[in-house]
RNA sequence: GCCCCCAUCGUCUAGCGGCCCAGGACGUGGCCCUCUCAAGGCCAAAACGGGGGUUCGAGUCCCCCUGGGGGCACCA
């Protein structure tokens, strides 16, 4: 079943009508993984035959998003390949060729019904509570008569002539055989009156012409699955392995992700769109690790890099059930992979977020603070929040917060004074040189280390929460540390008057 | 209304008839570590939707119910 011995040719075929989101990214991922796993090819095809719906810039975002995630394709509209063109809008004649073939074989027919008439038929069916389907008016027009009307230039579409009796059985890798009663099949439109093929024909033709071995697509195609298999068979081709992946459900698992849910995710600081996730400080490694597990599972060790996924991915563990998105889990994997980054890598990735937050960035300092921030970041966006202190020229602590735990202002002032006198005696303040004497001082004053350190932390960073105190002092530097602690002394003294 | 699909902890999942009084992960609670916050370590609570079968034996196979999801365009 999980045949990884034969090279797979797979494709990710988005239409440039929207943004790259979680669901499509996961489909792309699975395609990519199977291709790499089997030593096959990953193809990118743009399904842009519906010009009315094409969105300006969508294709660019799609490609950029995939590249950012690290899912580079082997063949595609921009990189070419032996089966091009890879944009459906450039393959019109190919589809027409097969549409004509189908008509010649009596497996498809021209239909002259107007959209208006079709809408009327639908209304009637709705009123009679029947299933919605084409009523077959043009199905029985004699081929010669139909051909004549076409030759005369009469507006028409091409419909597939679906069988009306018996049953059709198709096979999905995750669901096994699916058998439908042919009476429920519809004569779907293959070619619009404009001459452009619809998905039903275009995708089937392209998958064949491009030698696709496995078709990963969303479960929303399950309804037309028999139709598509029938078209493949009518054309006399071998079927690919069909894999219908379930959709993602909203957090909590009740209902599909809707636009409203997407907005709510944004309000919570998350997003279902890849580009937004990048801006929110999520890294490809984290996102990929998160989505690969929604629909595919392993017994244990969920933590994986892309390479590890390639080594472990298989078809047998794909799961047909819908999965609810859990952004908390994304946070977990993102943090996990941030911690896996090298110092230089993390420094480079944090940089734009410091710039965005308005801090004067400095590559050396970024590398210096990276190890301190690394275990504290859930997202890269947290970096300027946690590490902003290293770029601030001055701090303005809240005097009240300078008072040590269970201490008075005068006590705290005295402790700070003593700290200054000891620290100023050091030629350099580092973790090694400063911590021992400060611990000793705490003991001498009858304080817990945490009490003294707390005062110094607020004095030096202006915050109650910061990276480890002495490492922080080391980076801020002796002179500035002294200046800040002295400032704290003054602040504390002003308090008790 | 009609058609199709799915069903294990709150969530993502492992399980492919006995190895399961159901394993891992997120989240949650507790403890440890600890200069704060994290990170890390340990522990805990937490599930086979219900009912019928099949079988010596069912989370695993079959049926029904329930629940959830998808589809029914000259969109993809």
XYZ file of C-alpha atoms (C1' of nucleotides) in Angstrom:
573
model
C 0.000 0.000 0.000
C 2.617 2.512 1.047
C 4.607 1.877 -2.039
C 7.662 4.033 -1.861
C 9.668 1.965 -4.282
C 8.286 3.536 -7.445
C 9.088 7.165 -8.215
C 5.902 9.172 -7.918
C 5.013 12.032 -10.181
C 2.717 14.279 -8.222
C 1.352 17.718 -8.657
C 0.072 20.602 -6.629
C -2.469 22.416 -8.752
C -3.826 25.556 -7.138
C -5.943 28.123 -8.885
C -4.823 31.711 -8.512
C -8.088 32.775 -6.977
C -7.048 33.104 -3.393
C -4.229 33.003 -0.923
C -2.070 30.081 0.108
C -3.644 28.731 3.268
C -3.164 25.870 5.666
C -5.196 23.368 3.691
C -3.482 23.909 0.384
C -0.080 24.073 2.038
C -0.692 20.667 3.559
C -1.737 19.208 0.224
C 1.395 20.674 -1.332
C 3.468 19.225 1.510
C 2.145 15.702 1.061
C 2.783 15.918 -2.658
C 6.275 17.162 -2.040
C 7.020 14.517 0.547
C 5.861 11.656 -1.639
C 7.906 12.944 -4.570
C 11.056 13.319 -2.498
C 10.477 10.108 -0.630
C 10.189 8.091 -3.805
C 12.719 10.005 -5.849
C 9.982 11.224 -8.151
C 8.949 14.678 -9.312
C 6.878 17.392 -7.717
C 5.055 19.464 -10.291
C 3.374 22.808 -9.897
C 0.472 23.511 -12.199
C -1.635 26.628 -12.231
C -5.339 26.047 -12.828
C -6.362 29.410 -14.145
C -9.070 28.742 -16.673
C -11.646 30.810 -14.833
C -10.499 34.294 -15.727
C -13.348 35.925 -13.897
C -12.114 34.563 -10.623
C -8.416 35.004 -11.136
C -6.996 37.369 -8.564
C -4.189 39.730 -9.368
C -1.047 38.750 -7.502
C -2.463 35.478 -6.221
C -0.122 33.343 -8.295
C 2.898 35.242 -7.033
C 1.848 34.786 -3.440
C 1.244 31.108 -4.079
C 4.709 30.531 -5.507
C 6.391 32.721 -2.928
C 4.603 30.928 -0.144
C 5.604 27.485 -1.349
C 9.201 28.566 -1.765
C 9.233 30.153 1.649
C 7.999 26.893 3.104
C 10.809 25.140 1.292
C 8.604 23.106 -1.041
C 10.469 23.636 -4.272
C 8.900 22.076 -7.350
C 10.768 20.307 -10.126
C 8.516 21.380 -12.959
C 6.255 24.374 -13.132
C 5.255 27.559 -14.923
C 8.413 29.401 -13.950
C 10.963 26.602 -14.114
C 9.586 24.765 -17.131
C 9.791 21.051 -17.688
C 9.035 18.379 -20.282
C 5.254 18.509 -19.896
C 4.591 22.198 -20.232
C 3.010 24.581 -20.426
C 2.171 24.359 -16.747
C -0.499 27.001 -16.806
C -3.905 25.780 -17.923
C -4.652 29.054 -19.606
C -1.965 28.079 -22.112
C -3.366 24.624 -22.823
C -6.756 25.385 -24.346
C -6.228 23.420 -27.561
C -5.117 20.323 -25.708
C -8.386 20.178 -23.811
C -10.398 20.825 -26.941
C -8.673 17.973 -28.697
C -9.836 15.510 -26.069
C -13.270 17.070 -25.810
C -13.728 16.466 -29.539
C -12.482 12.940 -29.120
C -15.084 12.327 -26.440
C -17.850 13.723 -28.642
C -16.730 11.567 -31.562
C -16.858 8.507 -29.379
C -20.324 9.394 -28.203
C -19.131 9.930 -24.664
C -19.886 13.639 -24.678
C -22.259 15.908 -26.543
C -22.884 19.551 -27.345
C -25.565 21.150 -25.207
C -27.371 24.235 -26.390
C -29.323 25.022 -23.274
C -28.975 28.598 -22.111
C -27.913 29.474 -18.584
C -31.350 30.961 -18.122
C -33.090 27.723 -18.992
C -30.739 25.803 -16.736
C -31.528 28.130 -13.854
C -35.222 27.555 -14.458
C -34.776 23.799 -14.427
C -32.904 24.069 -11.156
C -35.677 26.133 -9.653
C -38.239 23.534 -10.637
C -36.171 20.739 -9.171
C -35.703 22.681 -6.005
C -39.437 23.242 -5.756
C -40.109 19.568 -6.291
C -37.365 18.757 -3.772
C -35.489 16.722 -6.332
C -31.760 16.394 -6.643
C -30.226 19.151 -8.730
C -29.036 17.915 -12.089
C -29.109 18.579 -15.806
C -32.387 17.345 -17.238
C -30.796 15.852 -20.344
C -32.602 17.897 -22.971
C -29.682 17.980 -25.412
C -28.425 14.526 -24.604
C -30.532 12.901 -27.273
C -30.118 15.326 -30.105
C -28.878 13.232 -33.031
C -25.117 13.737 -33.420
C -25.469 14.940 -36.995
C -28.024 17.550 -36.049
C -25.912 18.649 -33.129
C -22.822 18.858 -35.303
C -24.704 20.984 -37.785
C -25.837 23.429 -35.133
C -22.287 23.643 -33.837
C -21.022 24.262 -37.359
C -23.607 27.002 -37.727
C -21.994 28.712 -34.805
C -24.706 28.129 -32.254
C -23.646 28.781 -28.672
C -23.049 25.552 -26.820
C -21.145 23.766 -24.119
C -19.817 20.213 -24.170
C -21.297 17.852 -21.640
C -20.064 14.481 -20.525
C -22.535 11.720 -21.265
C -22.676 9.981 -17.918
C -24.115 6.471 -17.734
C -27.651 6.438 -16.372
C -27.921 2.841 -15.338
C -25.875 0.506 -13.216
C -23.279 1.590 -10.737
C -19.801 3.010 -10.842
C -17.082 1.980 -8.452
C -14.042 4.091 -7.855
C -11.137 3.544 -5.544
C -9.676 6.023 -3.106
C -6.474 5.150 -1.303
C -7.813 6.208 2.081
C -11.411 5.135 1.755
C -11.290 2.066 -0.383
C -13.980 1.388 -2.945
C -16.780 3.878 -3.312
C -19.764 2.767 -5.307
C -22.412 5.125 -6.560
C -25.659 4.557 -8.366
C -25.288 5.965 -11.870
C -28.756 7.452 -11.627
C -27.215 10.016 -9.325
C -24.616 11.042 -11.875
C -24.960 14.302 -13.742
C -23.950 15.250 -17.258
C -21.288 17.673 -16.185
C -20.064 20.430 -18.435
C -16.598 19.774 -19.772
C -16.165 22.813 -21.980
C -17.804 26.167 -21.475
C -19.466 28.113 -24.270
C -16.342 30.241 -24.352
C -14.357 27.215 -25.447
C -12.450 26.945 -22.208
C -12.354 23.611 -20.428
C -13.568 23.271 -16.871
C -11.733 21.518 -14.088
C -13.541 18.257 -14.841
C -11.775 17.966 -18.164
C -8.687 20.103 -17.745
C -7.394 18.466 -14.588
C -8.011 14.969 -15.919
C -6.266 15.729 -19.202
C -3.333 17.403 -17.538
C -2.853 14.691 -14.956
C -2.664 12.196 -17.784
C -0.450 14.241 -20.063
C 1.864 15.055 -17.218
C 2.155 11.467 -16.128
C 0.748 12.033 -12.666
C 0.758 8.836 -10.593
C -0.945 10.078 -7.419
C -3.612 12.719 -7.193
C -3.839 14.371 -3.792
C -6.847 16.629 -3.586
C -9.325 17.909 -1.080
C -12.284 15.778 -0.047
C -14.595 18.364 -1.551
C -13.843 16.528 -4.805
C -15.319 13.304 -3.510
C -18.696 14.213 -4.942
C -17.378 14.436 -8.480
C -14.874 11.655 -8.008
C -16.918 9.029 -9.947
C -17.416 11.505 -12.749
C -13.690 12.127 -13.016
C -12.852 8.437 -12.997
C -15.453 7.903 -15.710
C -13.892 10.614 -17.845
C -10.479 9.024 -17.465
C -11.935 5.680 -18.480
C -13.851 7.176 -21.393
C -10.579 8.548 -22.676
C -9.093 5.091 -22.349
C -6.469 6.046 -19.827
C -5.220 4.387 -16.673
C -6.357 6.024 -13.471
C -3.878 7.550 -11.088
C -3.976 6.619 -7.405
C -6.597 8.924 -5.970
C -6.096 10.330 -2.502
C -8.812 12.545 -1.088
C -7.629 14.492 1.911
C -10.140 15.764 4.411
C -10.652 19.420 5.101
C -9.521 21.324 8.151
C -12.121 22.125 10.766
C -12.283 25.212 12.926
C -10.659 25.060 16.377
C -12.839 22.846 18.535
C -13.731 20.631 15.625
C -17.297 21.765 14.968
C -17.575 22.955 11.429
C -15.307 23.823 8.572
C -12.965 26.774 8.741
C -14.972 29.718 7.505
C -14.069 33.277 6.651
C -15.421 34.307 9.992
C -13.211 31.804 11.756
C -10.262 33.096 9.785
C -10.974 36.572 11.067
C -11.313 35.334 14.585
C -7.953 33.590 14.271
C -6.448 36.929 13.287
C -7.906 38.564 16.354
C -6.192 35.911 18.442
C -2.885 36.591 16.751
C -3.030 33.674 14.363
C -3.948 33.168 10.745
C -4.759 30.416 8.315
C -2.770 32.131 5.577
C 0.876 31.255 5.124
C 1.976 34.773 4.317
C 0.332 36.106 7.461
C 1.938 33.403 9.515
C 5.322 34.514 8.237
C 4.580 38.070 9.312
C 3.435 36.807 12.690
C 6.845 35.294 13.279
C 6.196 31.670 12.494
C 8.944 29.786 10.734
C 8.532 27.212 7.944
C 9.929 24.415 10.071
C 7.286 24.987 12.725
C 4.390 25.360 10.332
C 5.369 22.283 8.342
C 5.795 20.123 11.424
C 2.392 21.252 12.566
C 0.436 20.630 9.381
C 2.125 17.373 8.453
C 0.515 15.883 11.561
C -2.985 16.958 10.600
C -4.006 14.024 8.453
C -0.957 11.873 8.849
C 0.356 10.382 12.037
C 3.153 8.429 13.611
C 3.237 6.377 16.751
C 5.562 8.767 18.500
C 8.243 11.400 18.124
C 6.238 14.133 16.502
C 9.196 16.437 16.152
C 10.467 16.503 12.575
C 12.441 18.605 10.160
C 11.481 18.569 6.485
C 14.219 16.022 5.796
C 12.990 13.833 8.595
C 9.477 14.043 7.193
C 10.761 12.902 3.821
C 12.442 9.945 5.468
C 9.346 8.957 7.414
C 6.397 9.917 5.239
C 4.233 7.145 3.874
C 0.829 6.692 2.338
C -0.294 4.032 4.811
C -0.571 6.437 7.724
C -2.703 9.014 5.970
C -5.916 9.634 7.884
C -9.299 10.183 6.169
C -10.949 11.997 9.086
C -11.255 15.788 9.145
C -8.873 17.570 11.533
C -9.496 20.630 13.678
C -6.751 23.225 13.641
C -5.086 23.883 16.964
C -3.001 27.041 16.951
C -1.594 26.295 20.387
C 0.087 23.332 18.832
C 1.520 25.571 16.136
C 3.045 27.701 18.895
C 4.581 24.603 20.385
C 6.167 23.387 17.161
C 7.312 26.853 16.231
C 9.090 27.284 19.534
C 10.558 23.841 19.198
C 12.075 24.615 15.823
C 13.250 28.050 16.852
C 15.245 26.290 19.537
C 16.703 23.992 16.916
C 18.083 26.898 14.893
C 21.774 27.757 14.902
C 22.674 31.036 16.565
C 23.572 32.706 13.276
C 20.402 31.498 11.639
C 18.227 32.702 14.479
C 19.980 36.064 14.528
C 19.334 36.530 10.827
C 15.700 35.529 11.113
C 15.050 37.808 14.080
C 16.516 40.811 12.324
C 13.474 41.937 10.337
C 11.336 41.739 13.434
C 13.662 44.023 15.379
C 13.655 46.421 12.459
C 9.889 46.315 12.281
C 9.699 47.077 15.984
C 11.878 50.120 15.398
C 15.070 49.000 17.066
C 18.473 49.905 15.665
C 19.739 46.491 14.658
C 23.299 45.374 14.837
C 24.246 41.945 13.493
C 26.916 41.302 16.086
C 24.596 42.132 18.922
C 21.863 40.034 17.361
C 24.184 37.051 17.383
C 25.203 37.878 20.926
C 21.669 37.914 22.274
C 20.300 35.066 20.170
C 21.240 32.315 22.643
C 19.558 34.255 25.434
C 16.342 34.714 23.495
C 16.217 31.297 21.895
C 14.480 29.349 24.668
C 12.100 32.238 25.260
C 10.598 32.654 21.820
C 7.336 31.225 20.683
C 7.526 33.252 17.508
C 10.136 35.529 15.973
C 7.788 38.353 16.690
C 8.444 37.776 20.372
C 12.102 38.616 19.808
C 11.834 42.401 20.082
C 9.533 41.979 23.064
C 11.936 39.757 24.928
C 15.137 41.257 23.551
C 14.230 44.882 23.014
C 15.991 45.697 26.247
C 19.339 45.112 24.580
C 18.749 47.928 22.138
C 17.440 50.550 24.521
C 19.783 53.377 25.414
C 18.067 54.158 28.666
C 15.563 52.543 30.969
C 12.932 54.130 33.152
C 12.014 51.681 35.866
C 8.889 52.133 37.882
C 10.303 53.110 41.312
C 7.774 50.926 43.109
C 8.997 47.910 41.185
C 12.546 48.587 42.302
C 11.640 47.631 45.845
C 12.768 44.092 46.571
C 10.374 41.364 47.508
C 9.342 41.731 51.177
C 11.650 44.735 51.496
C 11.341 48.455 52.090
C 12.550 51.218 49.820
C 15.460 52.175 52.088
C 16.564 48.555 52.344
C 16.414 48.239 48.613
C 18.324 51.480 48.123
C 21.011 50.289 50.457
C 21.264 46.960 48.658
C 21.574 48.719 45.334
C 24.220 51.073 46.709
C 26.274 48.147 47.947
C 25.893 46.455 44.588
C 27.201 49.545 42.823
C 30.259 49.722 45.006
C 31.119 46.077 44.373
C 30.300 46.125 40.673
C 32.274 49.297 40.089
C 35.310 47.505 41.446
C 35.179 45.059 38.573
C 37.046 45.905 35.401
C 34.500 43.936 33.446
C 31.019 42.753 34.297
C 30.371 39.265 33.022
C 28.308 36.379 34.187
C 31.434 34.875 35.762
C 32.770 37.991 37.452
C 29.504 39.433 38.704
C 27.374 36.586 39.944
C 29.590 35.267 42.787
C 30.085 38.629 44.472
C 26.410 39.477 44.125
C 25.446 36.210 45.741
C 27.892 36.935 48.509
C 26.385 40.367 48.930
C 22.925 38.954 49.241
C 24.121 36.665 52.000
C 25.851 39.479 53.752
C 22.696 41.576 53.714
C 20.602 38.661 54.901
C 18.701 38.593 51.643
C 17.766 35.780 49.336
C 19.591 35.967 46.049
C 16.262 36.443 44.323
C 15.510 39.555 46.358
C 18.728 41.280 45.411
C 18.635 40.058 41.835
C 15.098 41.290 41.488
C 16.112 44.803 42.428
C 19.025 44.712 40.026
C 16.899 43.253 37.264
C 14.414 46.100 37.395
C 17.265 48.593 37.761
C 19.168 47.307 34.747
C 16.369 46.296 32.415
C 13.465 48.402 33.612
C 11.415 45.216 33.659
C 10.447 42.592 36.154
C 10.953 39.897 33.563
C 14.113 39.597 31.513
C 16.703 37.164 30.244
C 19.078 35.931 32.959
C 20.429 38.916 34.880
C 24.175 38.563 34.617
C 24.236 37.520 30.997
C 22.097 40.546 30.359
C 24.498 42.797 32.261
C 27.351 41.379 30.282
C 25.773 42.421 27.026
C 24.637 45.831 28.239
C 28.148 46.540 29.472
C 29.777 47.642 32.711
C 29.417 51.384 32.405
C 25.788 51.371 31.428
C 24.967 48.826 34.107
C 26.551 51.001 36.754
C 24.781 54.056 35.484
C 21.441 52.283 35.658
C 21.926 50.865 39.118
C 22.972 54.302 40.341
C 19.851 55.688 38.770
C 17.880 53.081 40.678
C 19.486 54.124 43.925
C 18.411 57.688 43.343
C 14.916 56.584 42.412
C 14.600 54.521 45.558
C 15.883 57.329 47.716
C 13.326 59.678 46.275
C 10.639 57.234 47.199
C 10.909 57.273 50.976
C 10.969 61.055 51.340
C -34.387 17.773 -0.590
C -30.725 14.277 -2.963
C -25.657 12.054 -3.100
C -20.983 10.954 -0.851
C -17.413 10.707 3.144
C -15.829 10.444 8.314
C -16.106 8.790 13.725
C -10.051 6.624 19.720
C -8.543 11.584 25.471
C -10.908 18.924 24.888
C -7.438 18.822 20.168
C -3.781 16.165 16.583
C -3.031 11.065 16.460
C -0.898 5.377 17.266
C -3.793 1.012 16.959
C -4.590 -2.650 10.930
C -8.843 -9.556 15.981
C -5.672 -11.501 21.263
C 0.851 -7.552 22.433
C -4.596 -2.348 24.781
C -7.542 -2.336 32.323
C -5.660 1.680 24.753
C 0.450 4.408 23.382
C 2.576 9.428 21.853
C 1.934 14.847 21.235
C -0.590 19.777 22.246
C -3.303 21.885 25.997
C -4.509 21.456 31.418
C -2.939 20.392 36.752
C 1.137 19.136 40.148
C 6.288 18.509 41.361
C 11.621 19.260 40.267
C 15.344 22.661 38.381
C 15.828 27.971 39.036
C 17.871 35.216 39.916
C 12.485 36.635 36.948
C 10.355 34.664 32.479
C 11.134 30.763 29.566
C 13.348 26.207 28.280
C 14.123 21.333 30.328
C 12.906 16.883 33.479
C 9.229 13.919 36.166
C 4.161 12.766 37.455
C -1.254 13.145 36.957
C -6.272 13.696 35.123
C -8.295 12.768 30.258
C -10.872 8.670 24.894
C -12.518 3.660 21.910
C -20.433 8.111 20.436
C -24.897 4.426 21.091
C -27.214 -0.266 19.771
C -27.151 -4.789 17.361
C -24.372 -8.668 15.174
C -19.725 -11.969 13.480
C -15.963 -14.445 16.565
C -13.346 -18.553 21.649
C -12.033 -13.244 21.652
C -13.627 -6.450 18.739
C -11.095 0.004 19.507
C -9.877 -3.208 15.415
C -14.830 -6.831 10.800
C -20.466 -6.108 9.320
C -25.329 -3.480 9.954
C -28.411 0.365 12.051
C -28.761 4.911 14.781
C -26.583 9.350 16.256
C -23.131 13.055 15.478
C -19.769 15.672 12.271
C -18.000 16.987 7.351
C -18.215 17.610 2.014
C -20.866 18.062 -2.590
C -25.310 18.917 -5.827
C -22.255 25.996 -10.962
C -20.761 27.600 -18.248
C -15.947 27.848 -9.814
C -11.936 25.077 -8.542
